[in-house]
Short mmCIF file of C-alpha atoms in Angstrom, two decimals:
data_model
loop_
_atom_site.label_atom_id
_atom_site.label_comp_id
_atom_site.label_asym_id
_atom_site.label_seq_id
_atom_site.Cartn_x
_atom_site.Cartn_y
_atom_site.Cartn_z
CA MET A 31 -23.53 -10.54 -13.07
CA LYS A 32 -22.11 -7.84 -15.35
CA LYS A 33 -24.52 -5.25 -13.98
CA ASP A 34 -23.73 -6.05 -10.36
CA PHE A 35 -20.05 -6.00 -10.96
CA ILE A 36 -20.01 -2.64 -12.61
CA ILE A 37 -21.97 -1.27 -9.58
CA ASN A 38 -19.33 -2.95 -7.20
CA LEU A 39 -16.43 -1.66 -9.33
CA LYS A 40 -17.84 2.07 -9.32
CA GLU A 41 -18.43 1.89 -5.62
CA ALA A 42 -14.97 0.53 -4.94
CA LEU A 43 -13.10 2.99 -7.07
CA GLU A 44 -15.48 5.95 -6.39
CA LEU A 45 -16.23 6.39 -10.03
CA ASP A 46 -19.58 8.55 -9.40
CA GLY A 47 -21.57 9.11 -12.25
CA GLN A 48 -19.13 7.72 -14.92
CA VAL A 49 -19.83 5.45 -17.82
CA VAL A 50 -17.77 2.38 -17.23
CA LYS A 51 -16.87 0.26 -20.31
CA LEU A 52 -15.55 -3.38 -20.51
CA SER A 53 -12.60 -1.94 -22.55
CA ASP A 54 -11.56 0.56 -19.85
CA THR A 55 -8.12 0.03 -18.54
CA PHE A 56 -8.97 0.56 -14.89
CA ARG A 57 -5.69 1.73 -13.62
CA ASP A 58 -5.78 4.57 -16.09
CA TYR A 59 -8.88 6.07 -14.26
CA GLU A 60 -8.15 9.53 -12.84
CA GLU A 61 -9.49 8.12 -9.54
CA TRP A 62 -7.19 5.28 -9.38
CA SER A 63 -4.50 5.26 -6.68
CA SER A 64 -2.67 2.81 -4.36
CA LEU A 65 -5.51 3.25 -1.88
CA LYS A 66 -8.13 2.34 -4.51
CA GLU A 67 -6.12 -0.77 -5.18
CA LEU A 68 -6.83 -1.88 -1.81
CA SER A 69 -10.69 -1.23 -2.17
CA LEU A 70 -10.44 -3.31 -5.41
CA ILE A 71 -8.81 -6.31 -3.57
CA ALA A 72 -11.36 -6.02 -0.77
CA MET A 73 -14.35 -5.97 -3.25
CA LEU A 74 -13.14 -9.00 -5.19
CA ASP A 75 -12.63 -10.93 -1.70
CA SER A 76 -15.87 -9.87 -0.06
CA GLU A 77 -18.19 -9.86 -2.95
CA TYR A 78 -16.86 -12.75 -5.02
CA GLY A 79 -14.58 -14.76 -2.51
CA ILE A 80 -11.70 -14.17 -4.90
CA GLU A 81 -8.28 -14.87 -3.56
CA ILE A 82 -5.71 -13.86 -6.03
CA GLU A 83 -1.77 -13.24 -5.88
CA MET A 84 -0.93 -9.77 -6.82
CA ASN A 85 1.23 -10.78 -9.83
CA GLU A 86 -1.84 -12.45 -11.35
CA LEU A 87 -4.09 -9.66 -10.64
CA ASN A 88 -1.59 -7.36 -12.19
CA ARG A 89 -1.97 -9.26 -15.42
CA HIS A 90 -5.58 -8.13 -15.46
CA LYS A 91 -5.66 -4.75 -17.19
CA THR A 92 -9.35 -3.86 -18.36
CA VAL A 93 -12.77 -3.93 -16.57
CA GLY A 94 -13.52 -7.02 -19.00
CA ASP A 95 -10.62 -8.81 -17.66
CA LEU A 96 -11.83 -8.49 -14.07
CA LEU A 97 -15.28 -9.62 -15.19
CA GLU A 98 -13.79 -12.60 -16.88
CA LEU A 99 -11.94 -13.46 -13.60
CA ILE A 100 -15.18 -13.30 -11.73
CA ALA A 101 -16.90 -15.46 -14.29
CA VAL A 102 -14.06 -18.21 -14.28
CA HIS A 103 -14.01 -18.11 -10.50
CA SER A 104 -17.87 -18.53 -10.13
CA SER A 105 -17.94 -21.37 -12.59
CA ARG A 106 -15.44 -23.26 -10.52
CA GLN A 107 -17.48 -23.11 -7.56
CA MET B 282 2.51 -26.88 11.96
CA GLY B 283 3.43 -24.10 14.24
CA LEU B 284 0.88 -24.81 17.00
CA LEU B 285 1.75 -24.81 20.74
CA SER B 286 -0.16 -24.88 23.99
CA PHE B 287 0.59 -24.17 27.58
CA ASN B 288 -0.77 -24.49 31.04
CA ASN B 289 -0.41 -22.54 34.13
CA VAL B 290 1.53 -19.54 32.55
CA GLY B 291 0.28 -16.19 32.11
CA ILE B 292 0.75 -12.38 32.09
CA THR B 293 0.46 -10.81 35.59
CA GLY B 294 1.03 -7.13 34.63
CA ILE B 295 1.50 -4.79 31.69
CA LYS B 296 2.65 -1.24 31.58
CA ALA B 297 3.30 1.10 28.45
CA ALA B 298 5.31 4.18 27.82
CA VAL B 299 4.79 6.43 24.84
CA PRO B 300 6.72 9.55 23.74
CA VAL B 301 5.15 12.81 25.03
CA LYS B 302 5.21 14.42 21.56
CA ILE B 303 1.97 13.99 19.66
CA ILE B 304 1.88 14.31 15.89
CA ASN B 305 -1.49 15.50 14.55
CA ASN B 306 -1.43 13.82 11.10
CA TYR B 307 -4.13 16.06 9.37
CA GLU B 308 -1.82 19.17 10.16
CA TYR B 309 1.38 17.27 9.36
CA ASP B 310 1.91 19.05 6.00
CA LEU B 311 5.76 19.21 5.97
CA PHE B 312 6.13 17.58 2.52
CA PHE B 313 2.65 17.25 1.13
CA LYS B 314 -0.50 19.39 0.89
CA LYS B 315 -3.20 19.00 3.52
CA GLU B 316 -5.89 18.13 1.06
CA ASP B 317 -3.64 15.16 -0.29
CA ILE B 318 -2.97 13.96 3.20
CA LYS B 319 -6.58 13.92 4.06
CA GLU B 320 -7.53 11.01 1.72
CA ILE B 321 -4.71 9.00 3.15
CA ILE B 322 -5.43 9.87 6.67
CA ASP B 323 -9.19 8.98 6.28
CA LYS B 324 -8.32 5.44 4.91
CA ILE B 325 -5.61 4.50 7.38
CA GLY B 326 -7.56 6.11 10.36
CA VAL B 327 -4.30 7.43 12.09
CA ARG B 328 -5.34 10.97 13.42
CA GLU B 329 -2.55 11.05 15.93
CA ARG B 330 0.68 9.26 16.71
CA ARG B 331 3.68 9.72 19.05
CA PHE B 332 7.16 10.44 18.07
CA ALA B 333 10.29 9.85 20.00
CA ASP B 334 12.94 12.64 19.97
CA GLU B 335 16.41 12.12 18.58
CA LYS B 336 17.83 10.89 21.78
CA THR B 337 15.02 8.36 22.81
CA CYS B 338 15.26 4.84 21.81
CA SER B 339 12.81 1.79 21.86
CA SER B 340 14.76 0.71 24.99
CA ASP B 341 14.26 3.95 26.73
CA LEU B 342 10.50 3.58 26.35
CA CYS B 343 10.58 0.02 27.53
CA PHE B 344 12.92 1.00 30.51
CA ALA B 345 10.45 3.68 31.65
CA ALA B 346 7.55 1.22 31.37
CA ALA B 347 9.51 -1.61 33.23
CA GLU B 348 10.72 0.72 36.17
CA LYS B 349 7.01 1.70 36.83
CA LEU B 350 5.85 -1.93 36.40
CA ILE B 351 8.45 -2.98 38.87
CA SER B 352 7.53 -0.40 41.50
CA GLU B 353 3.87 -0.54 41.09
CA MET B 354 3.71 -4.35 41.31
CA ASN B 355 6.33 -4.41 43.93
CA ILE B 356 8.44 -6.83 41.97
CA ASN B 357 11.65 -8.25 43.53
CA ARG B 358 14.33 -7.55 40.96
CA GLU B 359 16.36 -10.64 42.22
CA GLU B 360 13.48 -12.92 41.05
CA ILE B 361 13.46 -11.74 37.56
CA ASP B 362 15.25 -14.69 35.74
CA LEU B 363 14.47 -13.85 32.23
CA LEU B 364 14.48 -10.72 30.11
CA VAL B 365 13.36 -10.73 26.39
CA PHE B 366 13.67 -7.68 24.46
CA ILE B 367 11.55 -7.40 21.26
CA SER B 368 12.32 -4.80 18.65
CA GLN B 369 13.59 -4.01 15.09
CA THR B 370 14.89 -0.73 16.25
CA PRO B 371 17.58 -1.63 18.92
CA ASP B 372 20.24 0.69 20.40
CA PHE B 373 23.07 -0.80 18.57
CA ARG B 374 23.84 -3.53 16.00
CA MET B 375 25.73 -5.21 18.90
CA PRO B 376 25.45 -6.02 21.73
CA SER B 377 21.83 -7.07 22.16
CA THR B 378 19.73 -4.29 23.83
CA SER B 379 18.23 -6.84 26.23
CA VAL B 380 21.68 -6.98 27.90
CA LEU B 381 21.91 -3.26 28.22
CA LEU B 382 18.63 -3.32 29.78
CA GLN B 383 19.53 -6.09 32.27
CA GLU B 384 22.28 -3.65 33.60
CA ARG B 385 19.93 -0.41 33.55
CA LEU B 386 17.16 -2.25 35.40
CA LYS B 387 19.76 -3.78 38.00
CA LEU B 388 18.75 -7.26 37.35
CA PRO B 389 21.18 -10.02 38.46
CA THR B 390 23.69 -11.41 36.18
CA GLY B 391 21.91 -14.69 36.63
CA THR B 392 19.13 -13.15 34.26
CA ILE B 393 18.73 -14.78 30.93
CA ALA B 394 18.65 -11.88 28.32
CA PHE B 395 18.36 -11.88 24.65
CA ASP B 396 16.58 -10.02 21.85
CA ILE B 397 13.82 -11.15 19.30
CA ASN B 398 14.27 -9.49 15.95
CA LEU B 399 10.62 -9.65 14.45
CA GLY B 400 8.09 -7.08 13.49
CA CYS B 401 4.25 -6.84 13.88
CA SER B 402 3.75 -10.49 14.95
CA ALA B 403 6.56 -10.60 17.50
CA PHE B 404 4.77 -9.99 20.82
CA LEU B 405 3.08 -13.35 20.08
CA TYR B 406 6.38 -15.04 19.25
CA GLY B 407 7.88 -13.42 22.49
CA LEU B 408 5.07 -14.70 24.65
CA SER B 409 5.35 -18.22 23.15
CA ILE B 410 9.09 -18.40 23.93
CA VAL B 411 8.70 -16.95 27.39
CA TYR B 412 5.83 -19.35 28.03
CA SER B 413 7.98 -22.32 26.89
CA MET B 414 11.04 -21.23 29.10
CA LEU B 415 8.77 -20.73 32.09
CA SER B 416 7.20 -24.11 31.54
CA ALA B 417 10.58 -25.73 32.04
CA GLY B 418 9.99 -25.21 35.48
CA GLN B 419 12.89 -23.34 37.34
CA LEU B 420 12.54 -19.72 36.28
CA ARG B 421 10.51 -17.49 38.57
CA LYS B 422 9.58 -14.21 36.81
CA ALA B 423 10.08 -13.14 33.29
CA LEU B 424 9.87 -9.67 31.67
CA ILE B 425 9.08 -8.96 28.11
CA LEU B 426 10.05 -5.55 26.98
CA ASP B 427 8.68 -4.71 23.52
CA GLY B 428 9.62 -1.36 21.98
CA GLU B 429 9.68 0.36 18.54
CA THR B 430 10.60 3.69 17.33
CA ARG B 431 9.16 3.22 13.74
CA SER B 432 9.08 6.90 13.17
CA LYS B 433 12.79 6.69 12.70
CA VAL B 434 12.55 3.86 10.20
CA TYR B 435 10.36 5.38 7.43
CA SER B 436 10.61 8.48 5.10
CA LEU B 437 8.25 11.25 5.84
CA LYS B 438 8.48 12.09 2.09
CA ASP B 439 6.90 8.71 1.17
CA ARG B 440 3.14 8.92 1.51
CA LYS B 441 2.87 5.10 1.45
CA THR B 442 4.32 4.88 4.87
CA GLY B 443 5.06 8.49 6.09
CA PHE B 444 1.67 8.91 7.92
CA LEU B 445 1.28 5.48 9.33
CA PHE B 446 3.80 4.64 12.02
CA GLY B 447 4.35 5.75 15.60
CA ASP B 448 6.53 5.02 18.63
CA GLY B 449 5.86 3.14 21.89
CA GLY B 450 7.19 0.60 24.38
CA VAL B 451 5.83 -1.92 26.88
CA ALA B 452 6.93 -4.17 29.83
CA ALA B 453 4.92 -7.20 30.62
CA LEU B 454 5.54 -9.40 33.64
CA ILE B 455 4.93 -13.33 32.93
CA GLU B 456 4.74 -15.81 35.66
CA ARG B 457 3.91 -19.43 36.22
CA ASP B 458 0.78 -19.99 38.48
CA GLU B 459 -1.70 -22.42 38.82
CA ARG B 460 -4.43 -19.84 38.58
CA PHE B 461 -3.77 -19.60 34.81
CA GLY B 462 -5.50 -22.07 32.52
CA LYS B 463 -4.48 -23.07 29.01
CA SER B 464 -3.08 -20.82 26.36
CA PHE B 465 -2.66 -21.49 22.70
CA PHE B 466 -0.47 -20.30 19.77
CA SER B 467 -0.33 -20.65 15.99
CA LEU B 468 2.70 -19.04 14.47
CA ASN B 469 3.56 -18.86 10.81
CA SER B 470 6.22 -17.48 8.29
CA ASP B 471 6.37 -16.99 4.61
CA GLY B 472 9.88 -15.74 3.54
CA SER B 473 8.76 -15.75 -0.31
CA ARG B 474 7.19 -12.41 0.63
CA GLU B 475 10.25 -10.90 2.28
CA SER B 476 10.43 -8.02 -0.17
CA LEU B 477 6.96 -6.66 0.55
CA ILE B 478 8.04 -4.65 3.79
CA LYS B 479 11.88 -4.13 3.97
CA ILE B 480 14.75 -2.00 4.75
CA ASN B 481 17.13 -2.85 1.88
CA ALA B 482 20.50 -1.55 3.18
CA GLY B 483 22.28 -1.24 6.48
CA GLY B 484 22.66 -5.00 7.11
CA TYR B 485 25.39 -7.04 5.83
CA ARG B 486 23.88 -7.98 2.41
CA ARG B 487 23.97 -4.42 1.51
CA MET B 488 26.16 -2.54 4.00
CA SER B 489 25.77 1.21 4.67
CA SER B 490 27.50 3.61 2.16
CA CYS B 491 27.34 7.00 0.78
CA GLU B 492 25.12 5.46 -1.85
CA THR B 493 22.56 3.95 0.61
CA VAL B 494 21.85 6.95 2.51
CA LYS B 495 20.98 9.08 -0.59
CA GLU B 496 17.50 10.14 -0.88
CA LYS B 497 15.81 9.20 -4.26
CA VAL B 498 12.55 9.44 -6.14
CA VAL B 499 11.37 5.93 -6.13
CA ASP B 500 8.09 5.88 -8.07
CA GLU B 501 5.75 7.62 -10.37
CA TYR B 502 3.96 9.35 -7.44
CA GLY B 503 7.23 11.22 -6.51
CA ASN B 504 7.61 9.45 -3.29
CA ILE B 505 11.16 9.85 -1.88
CA ARG B 506 13.29 7.67 0.45
CA SER B 507 16.75 6.27 0.84
CA GLU B 508 17.66 2.61 0.86
CA GLU B 509 18.23 2.80 4.55
CA GLN B 510 14.57 3.71 5.12
CA GLY B 511 11.70 1.27 5.22
CA TYR B 512 9.55 0.32 2.22
CA MET B 513 6.01 -1.41 2.28
CA ASN B 514 4.00 -2.71 -0.69
CA GLY B 515 0.60 -1.96 0.95
CA ALA B 516 -1.61 -3.62 -1.57
CA ASP B 517 0.33 -7.02 -1.59
CA VAL B 518 0.44 -6.99 2.34
CA PHE B 519 -3.41 -6.21 2.42
CA ASN B 520 -3.98 -9.09 -0.09
CA PHE B 521 -1.95 -11.53 1.90
CA VAL B 522 -3.40 -10.40 5.25
CA ILE B 523 -7.11 -10.60 4.54
CA ARG B 524 -6.57 -14.11 3.25
CA GLU B 525 -4.19 -15.62 5.60
CA VAL B 526 -5.16 -14.02 9.05
CA PRO B 527 -8.76 -15.28 8.99
CA ARG B 528 -7.41 -18.76 7.99
CA ASP B 529 -5.19 -18.64 11.00
CA PHE B 530 -7.77 -17.36 13.24
CA HIS B 531 -10.01 -20.43 12.48
CA ARG B 532 -7.04 -22.78 12.83
CA LEU B 533 -6.33 -21.51 16.34
CA LEU B 534 -9.93 -21.69 17.45
CA ASP B 535 -10.12 -25.29 16.03
CA PHE B 536 -6.95 -26.32 17.76
CA SER B 537 -8.03 -24.85 21.16
CA GLY B 538 -11.46 -26.15 20.93
CA THR B 539 -12.84 -22.71 21.70
CA ASP B 540 -15.99 -21.15 20.66
CA VAL B 541 -15.70 -17.58 19.36
CA SER B 542 -18.39 -16.57 21.81
CA ALA B 543 -16.23 -17.45 24.74
CA ILE B 544 -13.60 -14.88 23.87
CA ASP B 545 -13.81 -11.58 25.80
CA TYR B 546 -11.67 -9.42 23.55
CA PHE B 547 -9.98 -9.70 20.15
CA VAL B 548 -6.83 -7.68 20.04
CA PHE B 549 -5.42 -7.26 16.57
CA HIS B 550 -2.11 -5.78 15.49
CA GLN B 551 -3.01 -2.07 14.81
CA ALA B 552 -1.92 -2.10 11.02
CA ASN B 553 -4.23 0.54 9.73
CA SER B 554 -8.04 1.05 10.22
CA TYR B 555 -8.91 -0.10 6.73
CA ILE B 556 -7.11 -3.56 7.17
CA ASN B 557 -8.47 -3.95 10.78
CA GLY B 558 -11.98 -2.92 9.80
CA TYR B 559 -11.94 -5.45 6.94
CA LEU B 560 -10.75 -8.23 9.09
CA ALA B 561 -13.48 -7.53 11.79
CA LYS B 562 -16.09 -7.60 9.09
CA LYS B 563 -14.76 -10.72 7.48
CA LEU B 564 -14.59 -12.60 10.72
CA LYS B 565 -17.97 -11.19 11.70
CA LEU B 566 -16.76 -10.14 15.15
CA PRO B 567 -18.69 -7.89 17.52
CA VAL B 568 -17.12 -4.37 17.33
CA ASP B 569 -17.47 -3.74 21.01
CA LYS B 570 -14.95 -6.69 21.62
CA ILE B 571 -12.34 -5.25 19.43
CA PRO B 572 -10.33 -2.46 21.22
CA SER B 573 -8.54 -0.32 18.82
CA THR B 574 -5.75 2.46 19.13
CA ILE B 575 -4.84 3.16 15.61
CA HIS B 576 -6.36 6.55 15.64
CA LYS B 577 -4.22 7.78 18.65
CA PHE B 578 -0.97 5.70 18.46
CA GLY B 579 -0.76 4.75 14.77
CA ASN B 580 1.04 1.48 13.86
CA THR B 581 3.69 0.83 16.41
CA SER B 582 4.41 -2.65 14.96
CA SER B 583 4.98 -5.29 17.61
CA VAL B 584 4.06 -3.00 20.32
CA SER B 585 0.47 -2.23 19.06
CA ILE B 586 -1.12 -5.41 20.66
CA PRO B 587 0.24 -4.86 24.13
CA LEU B 588 -0.24 -1.08 23.95
CA THR B 589 -3.83 -1.53 22.89
CA ILE B 590 -4.51 -3.81 25.90
CA VAL B 591 -2.90 -1.17 28.14
CA SER B 592 -4.72 1.63 26.59
CA GLU B 593 -8.20 0.28 26.02
CA LEU B 594 -8.73 -2.66 28.58
CA ARG B 595 -7.47 -0.99 31.73
CA ASN B 596 -10.13 -1.76 34.39
CA LYS B 597 -11.73 -4.35 32.10
CA LEU B 598 -9.61 -7.28 32.95
CA GLU B 599 -10.77 -8.16 36.41
CA GLY B 600 -11.22 -11.91 37.17
CA ARG B 601 -10.67 -14.49 34.35
CA LYS B 602 -10.54 -13.27 30.85
CA HIS B 603 -9.77 -14.85 27.55
CA LEU B 604 -7.98 -12.68 24.91
CA LEU B 605 -7.51 -13.60 21.36
CA LEU B 606 -4.28 -11.84 19.96
CA SER B 607 -3.56 -11.59 16.07
CA GLY B 608 -0.41 -10.26 14.73
CA PHE B 609 0.75 -9.90 11.22
CA GLY B 610 3.56 -8.13 9.17
CA VAL B 611 6.95 -7.94 7.92
CA GLY B 612 8.70 -11.15 7.08
CA LEU B 613 6.04 -11.95 6.28
CA THR B 614 5.18 -13.59 9.72
CA TRP B 615 1.85 -14.07 11.38
CA GLY B 616 0.24 -15.52 14.30
CA THR B 617 -2.79 -15.98 16.48
CA ALA B 618 -2.77 -16.60 20.22
CA LEU B 619 -5.51 -17.31 22.91
CA ILE B 620 -4.40 -16.26 26.17
CA ASP B 621 -5.86 -16.77 29.68
CA LEU B 622 -5.73 -13.81 32.11
CA MET B 623 -6.49 -13.84 35.76
CA ASN B 624 -6.67 -10.41 37.41
CA CYS B 625 -4.00 -9.04 35.21
CA TYR B 626 -2.53 -5.72 36.41
CA ILE B 627 -2.69 -2.99 33.94
CA GLY B 628 -0.90 0.37 34.85
CA GLU B 629 -1.66 3.80 33.38
CA ILE B 630 0.43 4.77 30.18
CA VAL B 631 3.48 6.74 31.14
CA GLU B 632 4.57 9.73 28.88
CA ILE B 633 8.26 10.46 28.54
#
């Protein structure tokens, strides 16, 4: 799950050729913008079926937080 | 639940008007560099849009469309018993613009005229109200005039909204006739999200003052606007729309007992091409049944659905056609409708 997620995240945020670590705060990436935020929401919805209110998503700071969100969501299914 | 159905009422003709002035977005580098604009435009898909000049209001665009519709369809003005004007860019705070249009169009004083103040979902709300009033049985013909000059609402110095919106107006004739079959509506509202798309000042909660018209830097990206100009939180709107619009789409299909394959065209509010593309993919709809005008007219709010019908479905609506309409936006409000058309007249777009 982790490997696929990193691939999906890199595609959504257009992080070509970068090393992505779980401790990275993804909103601090140079590539981050309000347009990339849409891509992230779209990826969580289309790849993982995650519906999340923005105030909850905004509490997720790191790549690891997102991975945990997905893990918790898929364990509920 | 906001579900409605009607029988024997339908749209018999539509005409649209857009300003003659074309804005080429990729070249529109008044306040931002071209290379910075490009990423935004690639994503929202608005290559061109129309801007009304200082003197032109939503009502002028609707008036031009209505005059042409009346002459081309040879409509007797005396038979127009209802006029509904849809807009959030009216001529004045009072009186209602619909009443000014009753006079300008030389309609009888027996005409019922009022405004509907709603945004991107408003064409569906307007149709449902007009269908309801026509179903009461006495009214002969109804006009929906739906116009927006959103170019005057948003700051051109705010990249979140400065490249998205355009202007336009439509006139639609609605009649009761046995040739029309059933139509269905689902309409929704969520006021807890009122702040996602908003103009904060200029109403009576925060009246206009020297303070409200001042331009200010509003975020870490250096976007500039005043409190009298529109604000939009794109990510929150997107997040809401991709969840609730598909849900409402399926609710309406269930309610109407319609199979998705029986629908001839799916006409979505033209929000931006990223949202619209995502919705089409999520709903697994055939691309050739989804007309689009976001690339040439931008987001025209409530006008975008009928403007897209006029622009893209002219000469494609002979005989009986089933159209699914989906509108969503400021409020937030959203809705889905399934309408039955029978030889609907679609005029050419007028430029004024």
